[in-house]
Short mmCIF file of C-alpha atoms in Angstrom, two decimals:
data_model
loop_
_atom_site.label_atom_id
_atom_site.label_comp_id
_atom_site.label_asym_id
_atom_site.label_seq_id
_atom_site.Cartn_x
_atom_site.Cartn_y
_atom_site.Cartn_z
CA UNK A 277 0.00 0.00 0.00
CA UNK A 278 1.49 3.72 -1.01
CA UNK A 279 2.13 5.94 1.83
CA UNK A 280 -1.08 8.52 0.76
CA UNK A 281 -2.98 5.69 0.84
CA UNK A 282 -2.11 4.73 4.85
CA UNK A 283 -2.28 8.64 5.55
CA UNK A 284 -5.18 8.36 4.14
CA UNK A 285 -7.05 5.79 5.81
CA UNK A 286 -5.23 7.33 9.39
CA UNK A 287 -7.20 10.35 8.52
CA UNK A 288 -10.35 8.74 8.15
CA UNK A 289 -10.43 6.85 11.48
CA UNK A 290 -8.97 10.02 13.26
CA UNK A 291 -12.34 12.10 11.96
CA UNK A 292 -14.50 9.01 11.99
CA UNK A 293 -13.44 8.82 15.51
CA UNK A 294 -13.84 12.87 16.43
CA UNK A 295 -17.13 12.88 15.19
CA UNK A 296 -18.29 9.88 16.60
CA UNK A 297 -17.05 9.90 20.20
CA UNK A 298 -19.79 12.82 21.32
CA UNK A 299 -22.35 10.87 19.69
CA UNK A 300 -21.25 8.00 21.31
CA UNK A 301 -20.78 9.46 24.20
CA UNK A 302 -24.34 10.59 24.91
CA UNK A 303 -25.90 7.69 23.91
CA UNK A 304 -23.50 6.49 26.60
CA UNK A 305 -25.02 9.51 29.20
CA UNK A 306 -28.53 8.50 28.14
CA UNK A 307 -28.04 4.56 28.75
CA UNK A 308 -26.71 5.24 31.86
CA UNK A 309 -29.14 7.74 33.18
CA UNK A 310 -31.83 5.74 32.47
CA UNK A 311 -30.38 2.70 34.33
CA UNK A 312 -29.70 5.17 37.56
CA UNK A 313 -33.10 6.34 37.57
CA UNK A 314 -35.21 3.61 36.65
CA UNK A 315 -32.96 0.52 37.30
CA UNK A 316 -35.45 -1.49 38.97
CA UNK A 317 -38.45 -1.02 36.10
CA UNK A 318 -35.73 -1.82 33.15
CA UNK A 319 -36.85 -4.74 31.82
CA UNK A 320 -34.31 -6.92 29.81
CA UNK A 321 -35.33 -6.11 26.17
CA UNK A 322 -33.79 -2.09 26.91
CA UNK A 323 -30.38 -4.01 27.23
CA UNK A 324 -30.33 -5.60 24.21
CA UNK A 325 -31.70 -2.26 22.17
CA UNK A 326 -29.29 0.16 23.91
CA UNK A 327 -26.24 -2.41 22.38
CA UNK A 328 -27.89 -2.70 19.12
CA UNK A 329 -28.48 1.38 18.99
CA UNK A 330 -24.62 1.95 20.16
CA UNK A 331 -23.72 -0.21 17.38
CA UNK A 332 -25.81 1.21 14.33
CA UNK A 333 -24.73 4.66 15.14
CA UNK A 334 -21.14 3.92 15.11
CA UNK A 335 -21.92 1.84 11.98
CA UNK A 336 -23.69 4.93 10.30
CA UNK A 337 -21.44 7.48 10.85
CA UNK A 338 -18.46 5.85 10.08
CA UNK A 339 -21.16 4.55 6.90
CA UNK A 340 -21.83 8.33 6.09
CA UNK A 341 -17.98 9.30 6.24
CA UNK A 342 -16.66 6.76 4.04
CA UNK A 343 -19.56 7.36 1.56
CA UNK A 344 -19.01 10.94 1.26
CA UNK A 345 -15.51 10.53 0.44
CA UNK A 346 -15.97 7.74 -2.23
CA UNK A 347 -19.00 9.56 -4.32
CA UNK A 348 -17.10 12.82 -4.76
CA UNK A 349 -18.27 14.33 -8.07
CA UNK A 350 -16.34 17.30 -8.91
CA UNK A 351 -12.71 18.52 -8.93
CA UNK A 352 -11.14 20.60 -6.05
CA UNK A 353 -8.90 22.63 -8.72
CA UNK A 354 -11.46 22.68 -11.89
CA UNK A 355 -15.10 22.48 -10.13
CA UNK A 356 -16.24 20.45 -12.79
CA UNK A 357 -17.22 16.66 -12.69
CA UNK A 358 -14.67 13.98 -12.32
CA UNK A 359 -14.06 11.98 -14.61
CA UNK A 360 -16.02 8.78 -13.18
CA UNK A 361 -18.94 10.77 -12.39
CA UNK A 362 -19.15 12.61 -15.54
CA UNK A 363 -18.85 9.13 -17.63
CA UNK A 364 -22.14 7.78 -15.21
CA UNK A 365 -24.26 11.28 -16.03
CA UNK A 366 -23.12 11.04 -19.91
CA UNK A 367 -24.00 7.47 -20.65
CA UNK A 368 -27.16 8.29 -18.58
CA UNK A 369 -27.55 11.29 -20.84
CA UNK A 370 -26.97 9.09 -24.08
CA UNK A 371 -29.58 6.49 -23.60
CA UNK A 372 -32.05 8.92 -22.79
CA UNK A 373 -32.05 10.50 -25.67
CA UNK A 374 -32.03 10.09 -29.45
CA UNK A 375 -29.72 12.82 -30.63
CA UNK A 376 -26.58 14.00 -27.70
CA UNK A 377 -23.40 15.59 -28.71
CA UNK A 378 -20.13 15.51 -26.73
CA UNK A 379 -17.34 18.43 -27.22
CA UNK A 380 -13.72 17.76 -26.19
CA UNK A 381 -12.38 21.30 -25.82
CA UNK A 382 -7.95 21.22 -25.19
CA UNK A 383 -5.43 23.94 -23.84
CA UNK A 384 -2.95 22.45 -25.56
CA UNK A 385 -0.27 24.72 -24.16
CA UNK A 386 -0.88 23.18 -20.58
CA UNK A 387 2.39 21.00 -20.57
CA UNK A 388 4.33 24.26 -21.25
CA UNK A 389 2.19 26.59 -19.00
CA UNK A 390 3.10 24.47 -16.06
CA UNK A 391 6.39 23.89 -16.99
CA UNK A 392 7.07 27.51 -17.13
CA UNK A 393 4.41 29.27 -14.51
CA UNK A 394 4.18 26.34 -11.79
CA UNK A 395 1.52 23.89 -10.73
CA UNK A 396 -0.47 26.75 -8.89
CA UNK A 397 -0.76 28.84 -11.94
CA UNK A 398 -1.66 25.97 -14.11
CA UNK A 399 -4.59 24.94 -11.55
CA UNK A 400 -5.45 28.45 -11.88
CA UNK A 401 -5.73 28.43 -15.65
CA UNK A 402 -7.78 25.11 -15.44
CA UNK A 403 -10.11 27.28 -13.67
CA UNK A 404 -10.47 30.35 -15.19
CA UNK A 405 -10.61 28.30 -18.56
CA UNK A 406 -13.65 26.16 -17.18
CA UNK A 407 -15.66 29.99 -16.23
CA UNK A 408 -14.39 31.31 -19.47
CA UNK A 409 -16.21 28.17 -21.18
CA UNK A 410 -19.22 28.08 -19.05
CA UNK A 411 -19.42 31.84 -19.65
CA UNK A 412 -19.33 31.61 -23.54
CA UNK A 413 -22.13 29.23 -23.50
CA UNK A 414 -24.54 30.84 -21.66
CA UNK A 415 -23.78 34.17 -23.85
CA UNK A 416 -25.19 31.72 -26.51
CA UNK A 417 -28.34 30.51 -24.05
CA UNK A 418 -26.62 27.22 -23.56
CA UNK A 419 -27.27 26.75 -19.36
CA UNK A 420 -26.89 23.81 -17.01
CA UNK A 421 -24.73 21.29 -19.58
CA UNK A 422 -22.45 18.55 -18.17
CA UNK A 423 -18.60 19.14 -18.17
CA UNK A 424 -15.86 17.02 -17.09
CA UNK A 425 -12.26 17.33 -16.53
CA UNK A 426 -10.68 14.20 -18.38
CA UNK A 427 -6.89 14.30 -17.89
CA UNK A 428 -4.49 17.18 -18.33
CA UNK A 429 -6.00 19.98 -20.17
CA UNK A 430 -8.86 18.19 -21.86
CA UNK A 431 -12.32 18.39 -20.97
CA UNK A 432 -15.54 16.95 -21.99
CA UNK A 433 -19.14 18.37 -22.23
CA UNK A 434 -22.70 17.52 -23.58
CA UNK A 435 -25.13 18.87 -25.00
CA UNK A 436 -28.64 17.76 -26.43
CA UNK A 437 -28.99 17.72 -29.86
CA UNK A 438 -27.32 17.22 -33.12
CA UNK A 439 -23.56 18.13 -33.76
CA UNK A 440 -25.00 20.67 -36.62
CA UNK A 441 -26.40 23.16 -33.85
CA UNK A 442 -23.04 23.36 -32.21
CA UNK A 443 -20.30 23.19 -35.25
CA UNK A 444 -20.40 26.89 -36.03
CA UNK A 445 -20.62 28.02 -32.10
CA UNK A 446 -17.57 25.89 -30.94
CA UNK A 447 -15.49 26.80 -34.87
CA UNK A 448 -16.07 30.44 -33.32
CA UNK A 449 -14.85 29.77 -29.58
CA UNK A 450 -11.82 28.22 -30.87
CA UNK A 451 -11.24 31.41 -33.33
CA UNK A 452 -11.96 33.74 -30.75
CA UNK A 453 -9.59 32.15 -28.15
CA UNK A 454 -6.73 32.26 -30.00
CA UNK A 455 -6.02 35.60 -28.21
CA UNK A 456 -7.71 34.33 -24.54
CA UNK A 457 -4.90 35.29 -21.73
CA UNK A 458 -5.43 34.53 -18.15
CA UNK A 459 -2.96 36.77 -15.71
CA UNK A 460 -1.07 37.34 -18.81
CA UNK A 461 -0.35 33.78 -19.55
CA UNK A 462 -1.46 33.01 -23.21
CA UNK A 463 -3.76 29.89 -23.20
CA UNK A 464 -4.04 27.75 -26.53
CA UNK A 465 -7.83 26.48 -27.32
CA UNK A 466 -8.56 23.55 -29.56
CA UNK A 467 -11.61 21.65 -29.69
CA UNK A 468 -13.69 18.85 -31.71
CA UNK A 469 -17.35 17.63 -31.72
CA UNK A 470 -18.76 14.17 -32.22
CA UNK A 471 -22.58 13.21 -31.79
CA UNK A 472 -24.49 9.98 -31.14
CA UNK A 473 -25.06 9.52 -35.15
CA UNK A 474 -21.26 8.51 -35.38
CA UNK A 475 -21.82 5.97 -32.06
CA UNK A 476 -23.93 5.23 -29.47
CA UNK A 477 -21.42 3.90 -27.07
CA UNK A 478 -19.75 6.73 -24.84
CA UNK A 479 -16.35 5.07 -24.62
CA UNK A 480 -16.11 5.18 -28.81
CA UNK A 481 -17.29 8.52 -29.00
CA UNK A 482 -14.62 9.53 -26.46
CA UNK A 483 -12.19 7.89 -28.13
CA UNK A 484 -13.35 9.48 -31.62
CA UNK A 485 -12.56 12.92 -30.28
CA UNK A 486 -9.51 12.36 -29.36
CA UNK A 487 -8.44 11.06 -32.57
CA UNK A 488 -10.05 13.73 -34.28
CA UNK A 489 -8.14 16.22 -32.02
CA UNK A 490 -4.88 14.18 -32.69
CA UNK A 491 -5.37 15.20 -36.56
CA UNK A 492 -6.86 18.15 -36.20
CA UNK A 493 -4.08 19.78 -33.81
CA UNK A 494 -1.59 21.16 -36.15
CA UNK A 495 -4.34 22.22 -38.57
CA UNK A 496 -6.65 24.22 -35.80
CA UNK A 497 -9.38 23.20 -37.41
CA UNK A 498 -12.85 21.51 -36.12
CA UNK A 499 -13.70 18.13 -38.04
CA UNK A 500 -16.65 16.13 -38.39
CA UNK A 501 -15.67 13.01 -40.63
CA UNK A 502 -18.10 10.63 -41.23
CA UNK A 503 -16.66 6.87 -40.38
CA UNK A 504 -18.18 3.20 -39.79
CA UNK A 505 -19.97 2.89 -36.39
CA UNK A 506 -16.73 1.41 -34.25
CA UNK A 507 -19.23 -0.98 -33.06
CA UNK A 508 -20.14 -2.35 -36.56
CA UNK A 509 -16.34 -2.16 -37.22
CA UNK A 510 -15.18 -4.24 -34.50
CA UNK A 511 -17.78 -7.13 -35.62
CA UNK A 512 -16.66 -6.41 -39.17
CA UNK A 513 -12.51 -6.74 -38.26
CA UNK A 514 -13.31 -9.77 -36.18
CA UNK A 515 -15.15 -11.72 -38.43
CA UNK A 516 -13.07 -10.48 -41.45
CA UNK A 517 -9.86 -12.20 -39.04
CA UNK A 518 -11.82 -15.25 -38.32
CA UNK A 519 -12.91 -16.40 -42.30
CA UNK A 520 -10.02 -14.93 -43.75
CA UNK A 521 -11.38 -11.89 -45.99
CA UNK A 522 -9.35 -9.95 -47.26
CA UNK A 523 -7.84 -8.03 -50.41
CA UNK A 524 -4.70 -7.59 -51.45
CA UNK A 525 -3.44 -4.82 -54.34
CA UNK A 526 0.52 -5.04 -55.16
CA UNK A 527 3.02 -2.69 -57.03
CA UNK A 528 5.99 -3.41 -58.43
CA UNK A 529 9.33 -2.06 -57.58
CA UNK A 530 12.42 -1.62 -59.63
CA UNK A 531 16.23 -2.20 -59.90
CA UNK A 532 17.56 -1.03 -62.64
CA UNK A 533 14.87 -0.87 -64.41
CA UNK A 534 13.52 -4.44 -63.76
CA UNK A 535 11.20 -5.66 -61.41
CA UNK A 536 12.38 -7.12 -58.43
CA UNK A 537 10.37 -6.89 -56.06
CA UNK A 538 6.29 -6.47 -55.35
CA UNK A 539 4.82 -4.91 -51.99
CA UNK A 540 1.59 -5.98 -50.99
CA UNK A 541 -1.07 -3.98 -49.53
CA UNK A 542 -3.45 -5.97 -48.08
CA UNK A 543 -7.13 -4.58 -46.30
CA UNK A 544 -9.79 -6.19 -44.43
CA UNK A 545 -12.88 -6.97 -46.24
CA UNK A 546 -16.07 -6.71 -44.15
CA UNK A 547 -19.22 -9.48 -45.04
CA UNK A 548 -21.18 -6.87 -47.09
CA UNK A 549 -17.87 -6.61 -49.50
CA UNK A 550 -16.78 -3.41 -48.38
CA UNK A 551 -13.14 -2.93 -48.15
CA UNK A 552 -12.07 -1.48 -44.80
CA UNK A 553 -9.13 0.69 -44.61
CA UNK A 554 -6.12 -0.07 -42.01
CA UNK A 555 -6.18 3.54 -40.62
CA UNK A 556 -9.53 2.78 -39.66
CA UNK A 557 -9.40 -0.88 -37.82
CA UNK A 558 -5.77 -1.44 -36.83
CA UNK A 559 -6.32 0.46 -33.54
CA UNK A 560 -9.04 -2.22 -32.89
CA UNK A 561 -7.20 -5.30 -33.96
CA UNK A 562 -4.69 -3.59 -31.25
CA UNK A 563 -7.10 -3.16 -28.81
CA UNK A 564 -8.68 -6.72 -29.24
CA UNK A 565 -5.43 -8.63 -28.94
CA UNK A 566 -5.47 -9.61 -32.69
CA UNK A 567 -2.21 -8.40 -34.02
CA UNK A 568 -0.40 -11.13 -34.29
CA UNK A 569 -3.14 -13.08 -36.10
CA UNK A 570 -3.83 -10.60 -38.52
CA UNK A 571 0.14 -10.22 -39.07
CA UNK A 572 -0.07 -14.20 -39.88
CA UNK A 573 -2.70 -14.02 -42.00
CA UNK A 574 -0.97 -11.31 -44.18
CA UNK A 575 1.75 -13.89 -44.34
CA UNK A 576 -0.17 -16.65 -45.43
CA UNK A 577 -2.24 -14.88 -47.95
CA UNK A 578 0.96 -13.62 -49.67
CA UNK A 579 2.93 -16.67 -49.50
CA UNK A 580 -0.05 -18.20 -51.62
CA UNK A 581 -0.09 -15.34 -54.52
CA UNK A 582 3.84 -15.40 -54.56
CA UNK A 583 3.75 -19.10 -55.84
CA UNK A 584 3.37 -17.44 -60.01
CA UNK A 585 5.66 -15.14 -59.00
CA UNK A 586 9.45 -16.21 -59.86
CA UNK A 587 11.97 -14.88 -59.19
CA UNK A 588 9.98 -11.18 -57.41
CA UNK A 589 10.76 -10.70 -54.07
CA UNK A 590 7.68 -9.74 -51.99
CA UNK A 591 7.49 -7.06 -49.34
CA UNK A 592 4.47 -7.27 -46.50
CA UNK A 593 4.51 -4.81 -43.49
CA UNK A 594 4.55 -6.66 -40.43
CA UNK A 595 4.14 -4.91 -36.68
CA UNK A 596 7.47 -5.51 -34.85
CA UNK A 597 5.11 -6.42 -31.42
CA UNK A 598 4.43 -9.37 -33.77
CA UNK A 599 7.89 -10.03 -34.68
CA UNK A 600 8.85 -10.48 -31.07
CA UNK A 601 6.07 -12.43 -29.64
CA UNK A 602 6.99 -15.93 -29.19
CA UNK A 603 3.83 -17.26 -31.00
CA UNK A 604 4.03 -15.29 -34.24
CA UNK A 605 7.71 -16.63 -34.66
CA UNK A 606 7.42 -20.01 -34.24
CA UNK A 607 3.89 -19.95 -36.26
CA UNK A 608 5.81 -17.88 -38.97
CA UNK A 609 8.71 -20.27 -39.49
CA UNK A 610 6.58 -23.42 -39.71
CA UNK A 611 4.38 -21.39 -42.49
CA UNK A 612 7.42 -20.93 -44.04
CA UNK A 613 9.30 -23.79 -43.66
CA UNK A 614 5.56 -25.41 -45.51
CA UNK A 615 6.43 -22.85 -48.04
CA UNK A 616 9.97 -23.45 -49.60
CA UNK A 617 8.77 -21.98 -53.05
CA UNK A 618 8.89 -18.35 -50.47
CA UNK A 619 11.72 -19.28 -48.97
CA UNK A 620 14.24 -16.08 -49.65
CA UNK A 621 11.42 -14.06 -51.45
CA UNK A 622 9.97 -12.67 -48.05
CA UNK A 623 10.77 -9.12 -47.30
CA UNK A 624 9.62 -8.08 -44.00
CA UNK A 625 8.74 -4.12 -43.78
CA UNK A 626 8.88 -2.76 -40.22
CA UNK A 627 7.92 0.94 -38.76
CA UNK A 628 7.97 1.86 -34.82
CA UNK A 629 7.17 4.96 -32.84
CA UNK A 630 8.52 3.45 -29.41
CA UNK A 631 12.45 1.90 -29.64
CA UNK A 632 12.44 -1.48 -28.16
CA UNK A 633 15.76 -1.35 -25.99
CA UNK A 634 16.71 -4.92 -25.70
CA UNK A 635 18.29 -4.67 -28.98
CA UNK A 636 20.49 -8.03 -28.64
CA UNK A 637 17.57 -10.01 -27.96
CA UNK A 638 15.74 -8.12 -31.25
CA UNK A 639 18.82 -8.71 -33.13
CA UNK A 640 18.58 -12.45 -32.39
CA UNK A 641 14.70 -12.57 -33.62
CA UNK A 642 16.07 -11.04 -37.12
CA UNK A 643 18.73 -13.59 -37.11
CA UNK A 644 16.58 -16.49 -36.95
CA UNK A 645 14.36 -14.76 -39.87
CA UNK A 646 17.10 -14.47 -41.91
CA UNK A 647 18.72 -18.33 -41.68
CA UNK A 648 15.15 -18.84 -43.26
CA UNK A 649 15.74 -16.22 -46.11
CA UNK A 650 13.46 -13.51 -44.32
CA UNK A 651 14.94 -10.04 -45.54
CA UNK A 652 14.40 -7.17 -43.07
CA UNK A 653 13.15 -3.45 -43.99
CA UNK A 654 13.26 -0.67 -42.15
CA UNK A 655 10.41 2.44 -42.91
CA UNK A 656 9.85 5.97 -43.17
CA UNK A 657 13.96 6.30 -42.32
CA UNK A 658 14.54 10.77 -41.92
CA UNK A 659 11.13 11.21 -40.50
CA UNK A 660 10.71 8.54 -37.23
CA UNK A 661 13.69 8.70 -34.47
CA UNK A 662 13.27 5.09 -33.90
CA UNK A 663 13.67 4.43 -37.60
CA UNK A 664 17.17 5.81 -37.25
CA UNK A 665 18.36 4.24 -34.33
CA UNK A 666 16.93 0.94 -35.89
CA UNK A 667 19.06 1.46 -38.85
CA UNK A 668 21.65 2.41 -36.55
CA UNK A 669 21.44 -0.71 -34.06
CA UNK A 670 19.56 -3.36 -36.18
CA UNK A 671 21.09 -6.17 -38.50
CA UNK A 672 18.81 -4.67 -41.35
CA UNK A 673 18.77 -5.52 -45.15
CA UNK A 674 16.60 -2.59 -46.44
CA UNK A 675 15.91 1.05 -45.49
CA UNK A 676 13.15 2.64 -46.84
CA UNK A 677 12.68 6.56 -47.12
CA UNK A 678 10.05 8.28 -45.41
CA UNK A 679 8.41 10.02 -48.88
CA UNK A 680 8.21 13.49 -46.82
CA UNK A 681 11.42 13.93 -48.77
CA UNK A 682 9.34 13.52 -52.33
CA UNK A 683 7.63 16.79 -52.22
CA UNK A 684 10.21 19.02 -53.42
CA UNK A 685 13.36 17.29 -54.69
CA UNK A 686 14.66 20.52 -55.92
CA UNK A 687 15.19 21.38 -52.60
CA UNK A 688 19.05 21.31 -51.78
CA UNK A 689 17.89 20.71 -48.08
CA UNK A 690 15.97 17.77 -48.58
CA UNK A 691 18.33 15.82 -51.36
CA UNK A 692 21.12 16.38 -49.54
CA UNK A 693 19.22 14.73 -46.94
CA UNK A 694 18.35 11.25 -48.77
CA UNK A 695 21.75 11.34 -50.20
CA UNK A 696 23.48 11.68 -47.10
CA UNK A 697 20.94 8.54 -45.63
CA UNK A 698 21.92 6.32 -48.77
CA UNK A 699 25.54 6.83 -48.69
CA UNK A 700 25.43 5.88 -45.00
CA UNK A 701 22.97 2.83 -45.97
CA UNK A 702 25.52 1.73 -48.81
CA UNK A 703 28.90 2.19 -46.48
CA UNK A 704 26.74 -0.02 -43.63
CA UNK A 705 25.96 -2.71 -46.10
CA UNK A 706 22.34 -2.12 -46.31
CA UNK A 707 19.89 -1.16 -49.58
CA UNK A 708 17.94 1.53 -49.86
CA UNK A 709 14.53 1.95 -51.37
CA UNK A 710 12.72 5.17 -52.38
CA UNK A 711 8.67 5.23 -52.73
CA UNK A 712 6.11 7.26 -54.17
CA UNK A 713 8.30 8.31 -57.29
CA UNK A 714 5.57 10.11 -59.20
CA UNK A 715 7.30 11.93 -61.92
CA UNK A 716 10.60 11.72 -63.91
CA UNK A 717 12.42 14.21 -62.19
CA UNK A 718 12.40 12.27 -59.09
CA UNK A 719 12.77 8.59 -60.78
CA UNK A 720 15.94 10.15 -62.81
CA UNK A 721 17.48 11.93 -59.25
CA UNK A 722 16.94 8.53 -57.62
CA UNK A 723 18.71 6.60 -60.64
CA UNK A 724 21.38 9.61 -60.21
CA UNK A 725 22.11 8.89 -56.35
CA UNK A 726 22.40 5.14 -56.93
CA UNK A 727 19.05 4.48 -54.87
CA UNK A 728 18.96 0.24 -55.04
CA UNK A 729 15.05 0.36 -55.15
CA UNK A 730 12.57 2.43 -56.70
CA UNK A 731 9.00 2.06 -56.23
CA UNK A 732 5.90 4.25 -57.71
CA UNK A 733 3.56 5.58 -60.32
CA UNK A 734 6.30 6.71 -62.33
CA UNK A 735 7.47 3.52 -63.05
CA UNK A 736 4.10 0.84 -62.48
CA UNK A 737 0.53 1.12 -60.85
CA UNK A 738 -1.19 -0.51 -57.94
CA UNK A 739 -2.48 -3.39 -60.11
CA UNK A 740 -3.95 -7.12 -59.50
CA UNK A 741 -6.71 -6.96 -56.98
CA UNK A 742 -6.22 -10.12 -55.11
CA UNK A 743 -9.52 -10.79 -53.27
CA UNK A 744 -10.87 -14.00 -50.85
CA UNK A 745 -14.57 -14.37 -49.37
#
């Protein structure tokens, strides 16, 4: 148990027991008064009440104590609801009624605001923004709505009705905030809006606001895509996993000039025959614990179409969680070893936010890929840190380029850039591979650096729409 925790509970006794001894003690006063003054009338039933009524009132007040403590429903520093209590009103709220929006509103500045003005100023700007907010909306004849303080400077509020009623009213609190100061200190609003026609479900349309806020962030801007009901697209993933539905489109990329190898794209394809896009479901084969199925059938499905396809290398993107769990490993090398037609054709494509530090024991994975003719590709190298200290640390084969670098190649910043990255690639061993080459200039600058592998519309199409189900 953590030391605020026994302070805690030492607290609670200490009042339990300050506000319970003069209770106690006149019950105590009254018992015994009674059984001075009218001892001999007492009959034997007074005995057993006076014990049960010393013990119910020490029972209810200690009761009444711990109760108030646990159903707390607003924030010392904020005022508004917590974030428990605000979840209970809003899914309340939701299955009420029909049509209920939710708003996340961010001070995205709050990391650097406490940072540079200290915890008491940031509690203070939690405040004043909450007043500023509640203010704003009743200048619109918005009263009484629900608002909750979710975690750092993000907050949540509902409001009946339809998302339309509210898009233009919080597009013009986020414009109008972008000069909001509080004691001087300059507070940065962002906010986006969600409504029960996108889910039902509270916890989705939480979780749809923040990813709308992720993408919106740089762009200040309020968004209101239109996507598949997560609920329908969690059946649709799952089932898609379980019979094997999927599509695959390829492209081919070059070496001078000739084909050499073909990356595989390969979607989800719900029961209806709609094609589901990875943005859109790989958070929830995350989130359901399906990764490493999914990654093997990718794997499977590719090792089939490769069969016709002498001598072409093939390239599949593969999640490096998958690559070191123990199951997808030993499932992957018996699908392989069933497979020797792919055996030295597989290129495995790996990108990473987080850098796994046991990099011996990583290194040891690849090596047992590779004794089975597994090549290994590192992505989006120049744009992730991790992809750099991969290429760095990790026995690699291929590093890709993140195609950030594509948009302007006349751009003495960025070329020198990739050719600096493929003259380290070539003195380390490794080849490098360029995509999205989409016009001549770029195909011919690549050619000109010695790039091992180009890959885009320049030079062949998406083509061959694999499909199963």
């Amino acid at each position: 148990m953590l030391l605020p925790e026994i302070k805690e509970r030492e607290y609670r006794f200490k009042l339990a027991l300050r506000m319970g001894l003069p209770i106690f003690a006149l019950i105590l006063a009254l018992i015994s008064n009674t059984l001075i003054t009218t001892y001999e009338s007492l009959q034997p039933i007074f005995y057993f009440e006076s014990i049960l009524l010393l013990a119910f009132s020490i029972y209810f007040i200690f009761y009444l104590i711990y109760r108030g403590f646990d159903e707390r429903i607003t924030e010392n520093v904020s005022k508004t609801f917590t974030r428990e209590y605000l979840y209970k009103y809003l899914k309340k709220k939701i299955k009420r009624k029909k049509e209920y929006t939710l708003i996340l509103l961010s001070i995205d500045n709050i990391v650097d605001i406490n940072a540079r003005y200290g915890i008491k100023n940031r509690d203070k700007i939690l405040y004043e923004f909450v007043k500023y907010v509640n203010k704003y909306f009743q200048d619109k004849k918005i009263h009484n709505f629900p608002m909750g303080h979710i975690k750092d400077g993000d907050f949540i509020l509902g409001l009946d009705g339809e998302k339309d009623k509210y898009n233009s009213i919080l597009e013009i609190l986020c414009i109008k905030s972008s000069e909001l100061s509080i004691d001087d200190i300059e507070v940065n609003i962002s906010g986006t809006i969600t409504d029960t026609s996108f889910s039902n479900n509270l916890d989705y349309m939480i979780e749809n606001l923040f990813e709308l806020q992720e993408k919106n962030r740089n762009k200040k801007t309020i968004s209101s895509e239109n996507e598949i009901d997560p609920s329908d697209l969690e059946s649709y993933v799952i089932e898609a996993i379980k019979e094997k539905s999927i599509s695959i489109m390829t492209q081919k990329v070059y070496e001078n000039n000739i084909p050499i190898i073909e990356e595989y794209f390969i979607k989800l394809k719900a029961s209806d025959g709609k094609i589901l896009h990875p943005k859109s479901y790989m958070k929830i084969v995350n989130k359901l614990g399906l990764t490493t199925q999914y990654d093997l059938l990718k794997l499977q499905k590719s090792i089939i179409i490769c069969i016709d396809k002498d001598p072409i290398n093939f390239a599949i993107s593969i999640s490096p969680t998958s690559l070191r769990n123990h199951n997808f490993l030993t499932k992957a090398k018996e699908i392989i070893n069933e497979n020797p037609h792919a055996k030295g054709k597989i290129i495995f494509i790996l990108s990473e936010i987080e850098y796994y530090s046991h990099i011996d024991k990583y290194n040891s994975i690849l090596l047992s890929l590779k004794e089975l003719g597994v090549k290994i590709a590192i992505d989006r190298l120049g744009s992730i840190h991790t992809s750099f200290l991969y290429f760095r640390d990790l026995d690699i084969d291929i590093v890709r380029f993140d195609p950030f670098y594509n948009k302007d190649i006349k751009n003495d910043k960025y070329n020198s850039i990739i050719k600096g990255f493929n003259s380290m690639a070539h003195i380390k061993g490794v080849k490098t591979w360029i995509k999205m080459v989409e016009n001549k200039e770029l195909k011919e600058f690549a050619q000109k650096i010695n790039i091992d592998y180009i890959q885009g519309k320049e030079l062949a199409n998406l083509e061959k729409h694999y499909e199963d189900k």
